[in-house]
Short mmCIF file of C-alpha atoms in Angstrom, two decimals:
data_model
loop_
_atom_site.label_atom_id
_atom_site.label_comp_id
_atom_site.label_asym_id
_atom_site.label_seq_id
_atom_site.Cartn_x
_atom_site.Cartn_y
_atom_site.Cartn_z
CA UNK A 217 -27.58 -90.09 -18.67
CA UNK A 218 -27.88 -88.60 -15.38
CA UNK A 219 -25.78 -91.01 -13.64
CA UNK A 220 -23.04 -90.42 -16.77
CA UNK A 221 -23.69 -86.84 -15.30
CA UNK A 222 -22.91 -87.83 -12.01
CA UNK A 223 -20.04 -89.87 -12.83
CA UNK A 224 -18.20 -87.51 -14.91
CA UNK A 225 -18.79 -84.45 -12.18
CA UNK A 226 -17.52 -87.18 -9.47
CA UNK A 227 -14.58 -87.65 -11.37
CA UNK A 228 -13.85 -84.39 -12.77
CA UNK A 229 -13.96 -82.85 -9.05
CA UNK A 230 -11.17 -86.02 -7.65
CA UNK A 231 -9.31 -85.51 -10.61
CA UNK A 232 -8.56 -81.84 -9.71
CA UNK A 233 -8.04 -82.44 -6.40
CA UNK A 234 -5.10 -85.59 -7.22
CA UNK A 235 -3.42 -82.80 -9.91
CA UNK A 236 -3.77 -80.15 -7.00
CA UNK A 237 -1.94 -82.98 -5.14
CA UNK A 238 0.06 -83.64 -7.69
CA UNK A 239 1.44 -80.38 -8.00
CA UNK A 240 3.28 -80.30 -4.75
CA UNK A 241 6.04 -82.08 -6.64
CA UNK A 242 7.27 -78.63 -8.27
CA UNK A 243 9.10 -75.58 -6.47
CA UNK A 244 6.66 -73.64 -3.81
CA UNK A 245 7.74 -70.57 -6.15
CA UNK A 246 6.57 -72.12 -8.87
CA UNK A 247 3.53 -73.18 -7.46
CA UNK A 248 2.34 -70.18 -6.27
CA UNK A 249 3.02 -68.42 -9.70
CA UNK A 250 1.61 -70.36 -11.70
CA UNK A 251 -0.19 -73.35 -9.35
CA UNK A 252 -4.13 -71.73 -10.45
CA UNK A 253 -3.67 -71.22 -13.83
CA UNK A 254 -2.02 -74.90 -14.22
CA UNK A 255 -5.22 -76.23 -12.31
CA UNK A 256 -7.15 -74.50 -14.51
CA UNK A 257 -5.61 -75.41 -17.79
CA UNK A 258 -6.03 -79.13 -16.20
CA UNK A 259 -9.62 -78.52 -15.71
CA UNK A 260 -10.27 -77.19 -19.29
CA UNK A 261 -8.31 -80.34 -20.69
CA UNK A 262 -10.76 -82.64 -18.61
CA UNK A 263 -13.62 -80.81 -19.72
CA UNK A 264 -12.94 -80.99 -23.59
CA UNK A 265 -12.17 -84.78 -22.98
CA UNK A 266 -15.36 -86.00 -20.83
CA UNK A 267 -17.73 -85.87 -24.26
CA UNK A 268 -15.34 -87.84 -25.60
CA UNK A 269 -15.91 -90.52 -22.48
CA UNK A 270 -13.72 -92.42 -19.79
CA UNK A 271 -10.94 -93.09 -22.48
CA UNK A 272 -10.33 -89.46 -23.44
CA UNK A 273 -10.21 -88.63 -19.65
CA UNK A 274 -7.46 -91.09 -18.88
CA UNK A 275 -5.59 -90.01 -21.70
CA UNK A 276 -5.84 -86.24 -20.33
CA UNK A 277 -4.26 -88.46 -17.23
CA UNK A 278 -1.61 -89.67 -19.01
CA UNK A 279 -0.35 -86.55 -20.74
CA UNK A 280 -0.33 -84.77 -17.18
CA UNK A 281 1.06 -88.06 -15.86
CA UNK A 282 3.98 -87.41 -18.06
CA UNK A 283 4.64 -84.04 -17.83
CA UNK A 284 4.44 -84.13 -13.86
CA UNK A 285 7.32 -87.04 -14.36
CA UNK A 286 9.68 -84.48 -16.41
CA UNK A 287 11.54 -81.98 -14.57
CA UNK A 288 10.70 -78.54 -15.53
CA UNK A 289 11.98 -77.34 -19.06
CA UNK A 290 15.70 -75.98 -18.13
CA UNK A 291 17.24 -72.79 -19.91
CA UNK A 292 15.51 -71.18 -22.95
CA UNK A 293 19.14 -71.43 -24.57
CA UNK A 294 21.40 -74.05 -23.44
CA UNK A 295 24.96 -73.94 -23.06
CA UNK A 296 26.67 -76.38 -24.93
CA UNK A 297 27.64 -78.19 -22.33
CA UNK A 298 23.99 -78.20 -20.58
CA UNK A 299 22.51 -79.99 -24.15
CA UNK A 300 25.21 -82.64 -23.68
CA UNK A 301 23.57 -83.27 -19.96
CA UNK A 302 20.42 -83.53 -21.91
CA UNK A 303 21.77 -85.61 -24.14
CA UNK A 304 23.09 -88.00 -21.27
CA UNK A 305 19.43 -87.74 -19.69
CA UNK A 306 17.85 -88.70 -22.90
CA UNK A 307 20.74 -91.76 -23.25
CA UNK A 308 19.65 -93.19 -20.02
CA UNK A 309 15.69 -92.71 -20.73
CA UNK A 310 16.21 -94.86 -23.74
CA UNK A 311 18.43 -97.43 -21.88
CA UNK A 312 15.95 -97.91 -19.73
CA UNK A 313 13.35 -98.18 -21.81
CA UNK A 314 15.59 -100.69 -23.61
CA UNK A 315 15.83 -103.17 -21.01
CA UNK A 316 12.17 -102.84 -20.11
CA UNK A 317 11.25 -104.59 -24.07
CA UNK A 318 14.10 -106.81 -22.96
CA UNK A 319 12.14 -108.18 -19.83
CA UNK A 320 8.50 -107.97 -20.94
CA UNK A 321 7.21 -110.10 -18.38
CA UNK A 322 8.86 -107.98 -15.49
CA UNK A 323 7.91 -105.05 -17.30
CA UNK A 324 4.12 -106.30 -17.12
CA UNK A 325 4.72 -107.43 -13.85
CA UNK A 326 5.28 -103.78 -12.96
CA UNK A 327 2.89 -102.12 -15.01
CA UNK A 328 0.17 -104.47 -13.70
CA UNK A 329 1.33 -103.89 -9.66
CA UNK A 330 1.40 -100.28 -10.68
CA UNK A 331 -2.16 -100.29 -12.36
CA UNK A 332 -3.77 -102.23 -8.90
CA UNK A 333 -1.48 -100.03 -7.16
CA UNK A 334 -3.07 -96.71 -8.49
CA UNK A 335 -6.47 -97.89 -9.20
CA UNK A 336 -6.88 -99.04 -5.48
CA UNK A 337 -5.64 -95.46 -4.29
CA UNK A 338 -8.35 -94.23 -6.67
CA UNK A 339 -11.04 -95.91 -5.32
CA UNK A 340 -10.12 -95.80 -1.74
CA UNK A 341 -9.83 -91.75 -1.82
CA UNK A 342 -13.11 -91.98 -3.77
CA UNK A 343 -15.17 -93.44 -1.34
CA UNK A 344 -13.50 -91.24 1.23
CA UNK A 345 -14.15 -88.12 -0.48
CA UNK A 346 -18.10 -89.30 -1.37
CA UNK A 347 -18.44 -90.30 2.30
CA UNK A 348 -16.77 -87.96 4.43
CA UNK A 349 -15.87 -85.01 2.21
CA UNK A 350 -18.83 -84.61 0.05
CA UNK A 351 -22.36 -82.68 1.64
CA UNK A 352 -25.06 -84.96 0.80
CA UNK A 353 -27.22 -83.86 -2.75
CA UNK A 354 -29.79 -81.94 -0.77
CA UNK A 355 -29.91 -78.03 0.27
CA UNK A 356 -28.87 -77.33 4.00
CA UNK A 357 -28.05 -80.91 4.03
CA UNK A 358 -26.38 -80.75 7.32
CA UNK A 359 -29.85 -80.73 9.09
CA UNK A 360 -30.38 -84.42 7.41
CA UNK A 361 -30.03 -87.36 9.32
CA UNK A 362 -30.86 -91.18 9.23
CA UNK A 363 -33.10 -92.28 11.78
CA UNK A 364 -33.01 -95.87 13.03
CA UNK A 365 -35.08 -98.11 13.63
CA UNK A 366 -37.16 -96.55 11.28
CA UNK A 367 -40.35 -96.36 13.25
CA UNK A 368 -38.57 -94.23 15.41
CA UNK A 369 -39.04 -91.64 12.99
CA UNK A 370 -42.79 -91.88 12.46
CA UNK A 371 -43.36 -91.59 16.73
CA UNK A 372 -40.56 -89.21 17.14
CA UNK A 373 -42.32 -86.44 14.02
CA UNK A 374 -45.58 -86.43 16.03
CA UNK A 375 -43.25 -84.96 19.14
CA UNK A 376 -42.03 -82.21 17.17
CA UNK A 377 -39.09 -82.01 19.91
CA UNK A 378 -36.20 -82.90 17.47
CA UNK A 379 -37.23 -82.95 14.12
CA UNK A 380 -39.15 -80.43 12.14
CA UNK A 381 -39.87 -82.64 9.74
CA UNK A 382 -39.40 -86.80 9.77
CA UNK A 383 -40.48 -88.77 6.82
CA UNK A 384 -40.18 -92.51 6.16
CA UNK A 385 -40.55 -94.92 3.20
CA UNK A 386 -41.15 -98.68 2.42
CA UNK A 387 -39.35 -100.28 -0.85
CA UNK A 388 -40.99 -102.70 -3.20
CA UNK A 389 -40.38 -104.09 -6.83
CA UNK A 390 -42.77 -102.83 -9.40
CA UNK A 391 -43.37 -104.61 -12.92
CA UNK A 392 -44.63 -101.70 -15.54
CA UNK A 393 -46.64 -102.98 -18.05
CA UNK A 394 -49.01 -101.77 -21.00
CA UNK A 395 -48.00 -100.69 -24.60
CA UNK A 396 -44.33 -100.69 -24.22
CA UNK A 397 -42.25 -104.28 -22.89
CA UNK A 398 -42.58 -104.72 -19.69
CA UNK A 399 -40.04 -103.20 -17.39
CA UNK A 400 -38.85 -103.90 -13.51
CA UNK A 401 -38.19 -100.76 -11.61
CA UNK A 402 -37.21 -100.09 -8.19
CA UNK A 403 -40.33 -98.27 -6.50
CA UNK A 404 -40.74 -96.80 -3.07
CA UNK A 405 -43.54 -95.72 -0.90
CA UNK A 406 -43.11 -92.41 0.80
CA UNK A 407 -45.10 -90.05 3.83
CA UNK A 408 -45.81 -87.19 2.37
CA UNK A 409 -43.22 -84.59 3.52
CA UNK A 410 -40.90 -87.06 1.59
CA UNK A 411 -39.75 -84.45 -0.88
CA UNK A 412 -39.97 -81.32 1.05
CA UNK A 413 -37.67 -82.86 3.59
CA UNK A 414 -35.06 -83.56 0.66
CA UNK A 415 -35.42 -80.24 -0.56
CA UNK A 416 -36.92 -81.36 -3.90
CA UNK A 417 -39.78 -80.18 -5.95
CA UNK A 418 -41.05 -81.77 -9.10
CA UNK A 419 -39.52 -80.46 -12.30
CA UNK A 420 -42.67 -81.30 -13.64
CA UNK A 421 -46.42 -81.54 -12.08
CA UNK A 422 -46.75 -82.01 -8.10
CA UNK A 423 -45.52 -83.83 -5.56
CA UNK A 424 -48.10 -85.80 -3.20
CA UNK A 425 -50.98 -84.11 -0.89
CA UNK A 426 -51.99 -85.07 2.84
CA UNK A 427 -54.98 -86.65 1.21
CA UNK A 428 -53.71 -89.15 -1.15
CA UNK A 429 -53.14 -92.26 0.03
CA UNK A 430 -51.84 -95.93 -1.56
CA UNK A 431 -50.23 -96.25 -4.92
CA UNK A 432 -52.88 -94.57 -7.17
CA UNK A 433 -50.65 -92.20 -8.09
CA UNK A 434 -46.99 -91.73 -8.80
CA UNK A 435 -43.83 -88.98 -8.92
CA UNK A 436 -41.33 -90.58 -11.37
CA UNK A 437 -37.92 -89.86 -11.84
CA UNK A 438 -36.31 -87.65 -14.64
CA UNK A 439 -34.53 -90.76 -15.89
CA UNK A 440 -37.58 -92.95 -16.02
CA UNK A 441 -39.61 -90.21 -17.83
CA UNK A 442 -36.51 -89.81 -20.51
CA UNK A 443 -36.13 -93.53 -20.94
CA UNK A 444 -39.16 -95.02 -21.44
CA UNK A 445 -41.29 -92.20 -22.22
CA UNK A 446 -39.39 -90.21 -24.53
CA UNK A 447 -39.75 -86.84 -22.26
CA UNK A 448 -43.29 -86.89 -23.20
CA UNK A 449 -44.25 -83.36 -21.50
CA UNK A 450 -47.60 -85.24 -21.77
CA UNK A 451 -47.11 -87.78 -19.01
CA UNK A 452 -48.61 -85.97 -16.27
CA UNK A 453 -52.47 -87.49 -15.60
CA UNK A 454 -51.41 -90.71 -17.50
CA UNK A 455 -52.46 -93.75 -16.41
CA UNK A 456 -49.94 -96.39 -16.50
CA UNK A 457 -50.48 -100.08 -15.31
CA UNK A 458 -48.17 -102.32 -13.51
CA UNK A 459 -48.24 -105.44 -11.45
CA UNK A 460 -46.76 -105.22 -8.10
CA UNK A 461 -46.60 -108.23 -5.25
CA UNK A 462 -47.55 -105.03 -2.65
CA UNK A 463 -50.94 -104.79 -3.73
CA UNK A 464 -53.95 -107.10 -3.55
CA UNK A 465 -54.39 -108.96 -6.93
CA UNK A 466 -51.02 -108.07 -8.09
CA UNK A 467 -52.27 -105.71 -10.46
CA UNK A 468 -52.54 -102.02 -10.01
CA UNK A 469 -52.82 -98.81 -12.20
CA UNK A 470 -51.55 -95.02 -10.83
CA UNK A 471 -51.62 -91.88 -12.26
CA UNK A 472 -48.23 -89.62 -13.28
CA UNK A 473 -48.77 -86.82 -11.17
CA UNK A 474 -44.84 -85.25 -11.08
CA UNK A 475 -41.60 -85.77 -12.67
CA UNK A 476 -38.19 -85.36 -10.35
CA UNK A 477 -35.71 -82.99 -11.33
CA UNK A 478 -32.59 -84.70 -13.16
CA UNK A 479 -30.07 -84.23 -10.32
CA UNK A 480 -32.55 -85.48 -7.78
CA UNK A 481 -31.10 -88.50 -6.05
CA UNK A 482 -32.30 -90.47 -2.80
CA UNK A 483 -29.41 -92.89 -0.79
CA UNK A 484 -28.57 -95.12 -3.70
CA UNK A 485 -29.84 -93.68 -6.64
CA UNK A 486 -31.47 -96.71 -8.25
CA UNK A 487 -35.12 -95.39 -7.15
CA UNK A 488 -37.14 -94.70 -9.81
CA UNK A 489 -40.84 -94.40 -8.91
CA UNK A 490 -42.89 -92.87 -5.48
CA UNK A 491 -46.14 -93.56 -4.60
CA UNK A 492 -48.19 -92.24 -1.69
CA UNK A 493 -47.88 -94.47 1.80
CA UNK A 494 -50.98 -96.04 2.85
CA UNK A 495 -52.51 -94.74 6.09
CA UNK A 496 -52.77 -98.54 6.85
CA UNK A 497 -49.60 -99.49 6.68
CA UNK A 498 -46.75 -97.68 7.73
CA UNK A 499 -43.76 -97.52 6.18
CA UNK A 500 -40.84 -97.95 8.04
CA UNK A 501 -38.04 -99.78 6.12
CA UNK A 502 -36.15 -96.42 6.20
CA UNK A 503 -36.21 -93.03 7.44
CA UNK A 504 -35.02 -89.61 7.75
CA UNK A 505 -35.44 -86.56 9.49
CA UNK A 506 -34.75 -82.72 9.30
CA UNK A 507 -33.72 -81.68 12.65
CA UNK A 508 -34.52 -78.38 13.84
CA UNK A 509 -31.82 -75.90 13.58
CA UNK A 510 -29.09 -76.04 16.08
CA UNK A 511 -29.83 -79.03 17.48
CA UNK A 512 -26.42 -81.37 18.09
CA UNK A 513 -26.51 -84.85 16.53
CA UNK A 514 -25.85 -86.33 19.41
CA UNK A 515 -28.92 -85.36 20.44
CA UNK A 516 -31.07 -86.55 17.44
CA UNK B 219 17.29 -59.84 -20.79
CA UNK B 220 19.50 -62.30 -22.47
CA UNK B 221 22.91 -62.57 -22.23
CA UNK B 222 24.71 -61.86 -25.80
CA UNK B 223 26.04 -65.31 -24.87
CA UNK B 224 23.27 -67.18 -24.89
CA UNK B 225 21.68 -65.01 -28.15
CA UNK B 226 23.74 -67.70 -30.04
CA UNK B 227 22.68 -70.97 -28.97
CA UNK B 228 20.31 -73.60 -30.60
CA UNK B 229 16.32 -72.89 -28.72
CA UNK B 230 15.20 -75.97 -27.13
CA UNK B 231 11.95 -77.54 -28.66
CA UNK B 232 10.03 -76.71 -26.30
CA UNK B 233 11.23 -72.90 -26.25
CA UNK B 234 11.05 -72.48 -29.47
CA UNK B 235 7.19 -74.02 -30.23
CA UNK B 236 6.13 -71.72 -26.96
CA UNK B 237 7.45 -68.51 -28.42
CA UNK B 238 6.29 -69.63 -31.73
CA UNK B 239 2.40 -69.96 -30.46
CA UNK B 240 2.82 -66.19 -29.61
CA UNK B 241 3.42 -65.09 -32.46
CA UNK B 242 -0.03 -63.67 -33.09
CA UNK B 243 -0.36 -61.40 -29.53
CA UNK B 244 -1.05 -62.16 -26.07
CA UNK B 245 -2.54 -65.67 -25.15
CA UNK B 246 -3.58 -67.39 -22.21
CA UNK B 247 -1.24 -70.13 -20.81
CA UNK B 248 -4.01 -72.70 -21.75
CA UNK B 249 -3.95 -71.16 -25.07
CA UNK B 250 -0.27 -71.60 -25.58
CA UNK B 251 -0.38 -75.48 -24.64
CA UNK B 252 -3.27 -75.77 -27.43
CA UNK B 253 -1.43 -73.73 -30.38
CA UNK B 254 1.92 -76.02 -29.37
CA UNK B 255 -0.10 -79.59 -29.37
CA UNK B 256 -1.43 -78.04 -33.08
CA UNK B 257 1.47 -76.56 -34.41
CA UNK B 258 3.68 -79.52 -33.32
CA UNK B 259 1.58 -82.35 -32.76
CA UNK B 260 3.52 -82.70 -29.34
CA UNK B 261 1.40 -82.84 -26.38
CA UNK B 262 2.46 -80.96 -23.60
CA UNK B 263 1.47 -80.75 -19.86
CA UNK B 264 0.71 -77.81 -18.31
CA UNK B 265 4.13 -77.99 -16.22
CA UNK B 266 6.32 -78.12 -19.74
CA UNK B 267 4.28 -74.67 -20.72
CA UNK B 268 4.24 -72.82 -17.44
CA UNK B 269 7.80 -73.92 -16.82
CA UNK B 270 8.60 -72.67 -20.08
CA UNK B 271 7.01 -69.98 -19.65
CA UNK B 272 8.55 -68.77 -16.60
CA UNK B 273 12.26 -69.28 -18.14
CA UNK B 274 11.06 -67.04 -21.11
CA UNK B 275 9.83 -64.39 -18.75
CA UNK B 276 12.92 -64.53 -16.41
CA UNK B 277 14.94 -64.06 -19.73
CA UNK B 278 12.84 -61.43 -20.79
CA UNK B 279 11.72 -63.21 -24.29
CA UNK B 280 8.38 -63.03 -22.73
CA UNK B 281 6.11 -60.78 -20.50
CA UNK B 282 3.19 -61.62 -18.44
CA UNK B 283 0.06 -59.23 -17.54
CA UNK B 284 -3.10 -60.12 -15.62
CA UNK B 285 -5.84 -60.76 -18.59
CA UNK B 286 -8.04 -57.50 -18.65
CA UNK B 287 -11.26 -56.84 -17.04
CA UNK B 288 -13.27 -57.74 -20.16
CA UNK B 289 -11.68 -60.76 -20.28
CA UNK B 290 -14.36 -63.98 -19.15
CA UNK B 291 -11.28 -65.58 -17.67
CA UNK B 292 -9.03 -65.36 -15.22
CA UNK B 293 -4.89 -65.44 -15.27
CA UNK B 294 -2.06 -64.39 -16.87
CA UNK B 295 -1.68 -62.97 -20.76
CA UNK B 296 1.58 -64.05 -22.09
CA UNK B 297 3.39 -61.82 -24.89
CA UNK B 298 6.36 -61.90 -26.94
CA UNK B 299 8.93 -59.27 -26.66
CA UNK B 300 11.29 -57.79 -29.38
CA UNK B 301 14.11 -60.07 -27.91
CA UNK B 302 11.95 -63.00 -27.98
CA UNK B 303 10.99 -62.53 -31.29
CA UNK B 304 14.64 -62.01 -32.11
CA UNK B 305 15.06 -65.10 -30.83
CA UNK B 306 12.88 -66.91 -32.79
CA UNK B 307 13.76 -65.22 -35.91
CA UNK B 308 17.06 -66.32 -35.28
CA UNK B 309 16.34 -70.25 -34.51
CA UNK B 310 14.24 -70.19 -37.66
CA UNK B 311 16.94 -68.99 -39.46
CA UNK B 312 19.29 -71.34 -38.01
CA UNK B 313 16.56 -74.76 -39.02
CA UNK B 314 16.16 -73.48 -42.26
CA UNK B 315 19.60 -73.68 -43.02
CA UNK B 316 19.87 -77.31 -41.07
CA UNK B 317 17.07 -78.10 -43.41
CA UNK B 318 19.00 -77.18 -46.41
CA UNK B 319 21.84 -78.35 -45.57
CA UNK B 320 20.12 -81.71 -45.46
CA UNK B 321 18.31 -80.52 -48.97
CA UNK B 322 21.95 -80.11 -50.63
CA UNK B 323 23.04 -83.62 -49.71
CA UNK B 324 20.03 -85.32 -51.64
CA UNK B 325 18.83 -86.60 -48.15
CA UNK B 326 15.16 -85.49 -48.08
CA UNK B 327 12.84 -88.53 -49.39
CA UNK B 328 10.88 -86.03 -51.25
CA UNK B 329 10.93 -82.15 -51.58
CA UNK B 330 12.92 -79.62 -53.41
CA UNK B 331 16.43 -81.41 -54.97
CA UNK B 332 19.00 -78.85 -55.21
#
């Protein structure tokens, strides 16, 4: 559900921006007068159709598609001789359409070079716009950077001369088992200014204390908690068991301590349980790092 | 305003369902493109109704005001004026008697057989 959330938004907000775009075909005049409220109206249609999923969207697409492919509606009262111009307009619409069912393979040719045509544009301004347009899901995100190699981070937190706060984290598989089928989710092991540093506080229960330490207990995500546990408001101080390659035996059992927020979302969203790091064993497969304010990237 | 000229001549479609959706007061611009898609079952983008929209002002068939502070949203309020609704009174006239002309010859499949 929440990555349906995230799709639709993603889409919603590049749609606008391509009919913004898109708008530059009609008069400046025009445009100014009414450029807002035609945005707007375009934003309402996508909103009634995104319930309705993907297909409703695309044919919101296709009704704007058309109308930005007509020239603007002419005089409220035409002369006689301006109908008959509309008239020869409308003769030469059907024509053409006529000799399109004549050739339907170069008509599918077309459509089909068209449809790669369009769908690539689509996807390369998307990843554009995610990448380099987008602020990253976390408050005061510009103050958020990577930090690699990884271990970097853990030395470079205890000198406190770039980052305020660095945290790291170390991915494994985890196999949940007990009283419902068993399920492989995507779990990772985080030091414990994990969540502060992305700005995110359980929407439910706690997130991790200097104290704990090793996977004996767990912050899951929203969509976890929704899917397999029905929302159960009593999930916090359950004890859940799961078997996990990371730990010795292969068998372990944590405690629900917090559930993430919904909209909470960390690099590529597939993440769906934390667990304390283990003072042992660091964990540097990744890390990040909130930099102190003012300080230039090129410096951290 | 209209020229007497032009008072005479056949409405366009498109003219015609956009001063028909006002018929009940001021709208929104979004509002007009919904009542048209109902009342005609022709789905229109919203550069058919604003372009429409601003030929009906620039005729004077139709004014637009800034929607009023109560109102949750922003834009334009489109109303009819007493030429516009002329207007339309006079292209309904003018289909009605199309349609029974087309009565009189027997050419409806069903309906009234005069």
């Amino acid at each position: 559900m929440k990555q349906e959330a995230r799709g639709s938004s993603w889409i919603r907000r590049l749609s606008v921006r391509l009919y913004r775009l898109a708008l530059l075909r009609y008069p400046g005049a025009f445009r100014r007068r009414y450029g807002q409220e035609m945005v707007d109206s375009f934003t309402r249609l996508l909103d009634e159709a995104a319930p309705r999923g993907p297909l409703a969207m695309a044919s919101v697409w296709l009704r704007v598609a058309l109308d930005l492919a007509c020239p603007l509606p002419g005089p409220v009262a035409p002369s006689p001789r301006q109908w008959a111009t509309t008239r020869a307009l409308s003769g030469t619409l059907q024509e053409a359409a006529r000799s399109l069912r004549r050739s339907p393979g170069f008509t599918a040719l077309i459509v089909a070079v068209l449809g790669v045509g369009i769908a690539l544009n689509v996807t390369i301004l998307a990843v554009v716009d995610a990448y380099l347009v987008q602020a990253l899901p976390y408050p005061e995100s510009e103050g958020l950077v990577e930090v690699r190699p990884a271990v970097a981070a853990v030395n470079t937190a205890n000198s406190d001369d770039v980052f305020e706060q660095a945290v790291s984290w170390h991915l494994f598989g985890v196999t949940l088992v007990g009283d419902r089928p068993s399920e492989v989710v995507l779990g990772a092991r985080v030091t414990p200014d994990f969540f502060p540093v992305f700005g995110a506080q359980p929407a439910l229960g706690r997130a991790f204390g200097d104290d704990e330490d090793g996977p004996s207990v767990a912050v899951i995500s929203h969509g976890l908690w929704a899917r397999r546990y029905g929302s159960d408001p009593g999930i916090l101080g359950r004890s859940i068991q799961a078997l996990s390659g990371e730990s010795e035996g292969g068998r372990v059992t944590f405690t629900v301590i917090g559930v993430l927020p919904a909209d909470f979302w960390h690099v590529n969203g597939t993440r769906t349980s934390w667990y304390p790091c283990p003072r042992a064993g660091p964990c540097t497969w990744g890390a990040s790092g909130r930099t102190h304010p003012g300080t230039a990237r090129s410096v951290s | 305003m209209v020229s007497r000229d032009k008072a005479g001549q056949p409405l366009t479609p498109t003219v015609f369902h956009v001063l028909l959706s006002l018929r009940d007061g001021p709208i929104h611009g979004y509002a007009v493109m919904k009542r048209v898609e109902d009342d005609s079952g022709m789905s229109m983008g919203p550069g058919t109704i604003y372009g429409a929209l601003q030929r009906l002002v620039d005729a004077g068939w139709v004014t637009e005001d800034q929607a009023g502070d109560d109102d949750p949203r922003r834009g334009r309020v489109f109303s009819m004026t007493r030429e516009g609704r002329a207007a339309l009174s006079r292209e309904a006239e003018r289909i009605t008697r199309l349609a029974e002309s087309v009565a009189v010859r027997r050419m409806l499949p069903d309906g009234p057989r005069t």
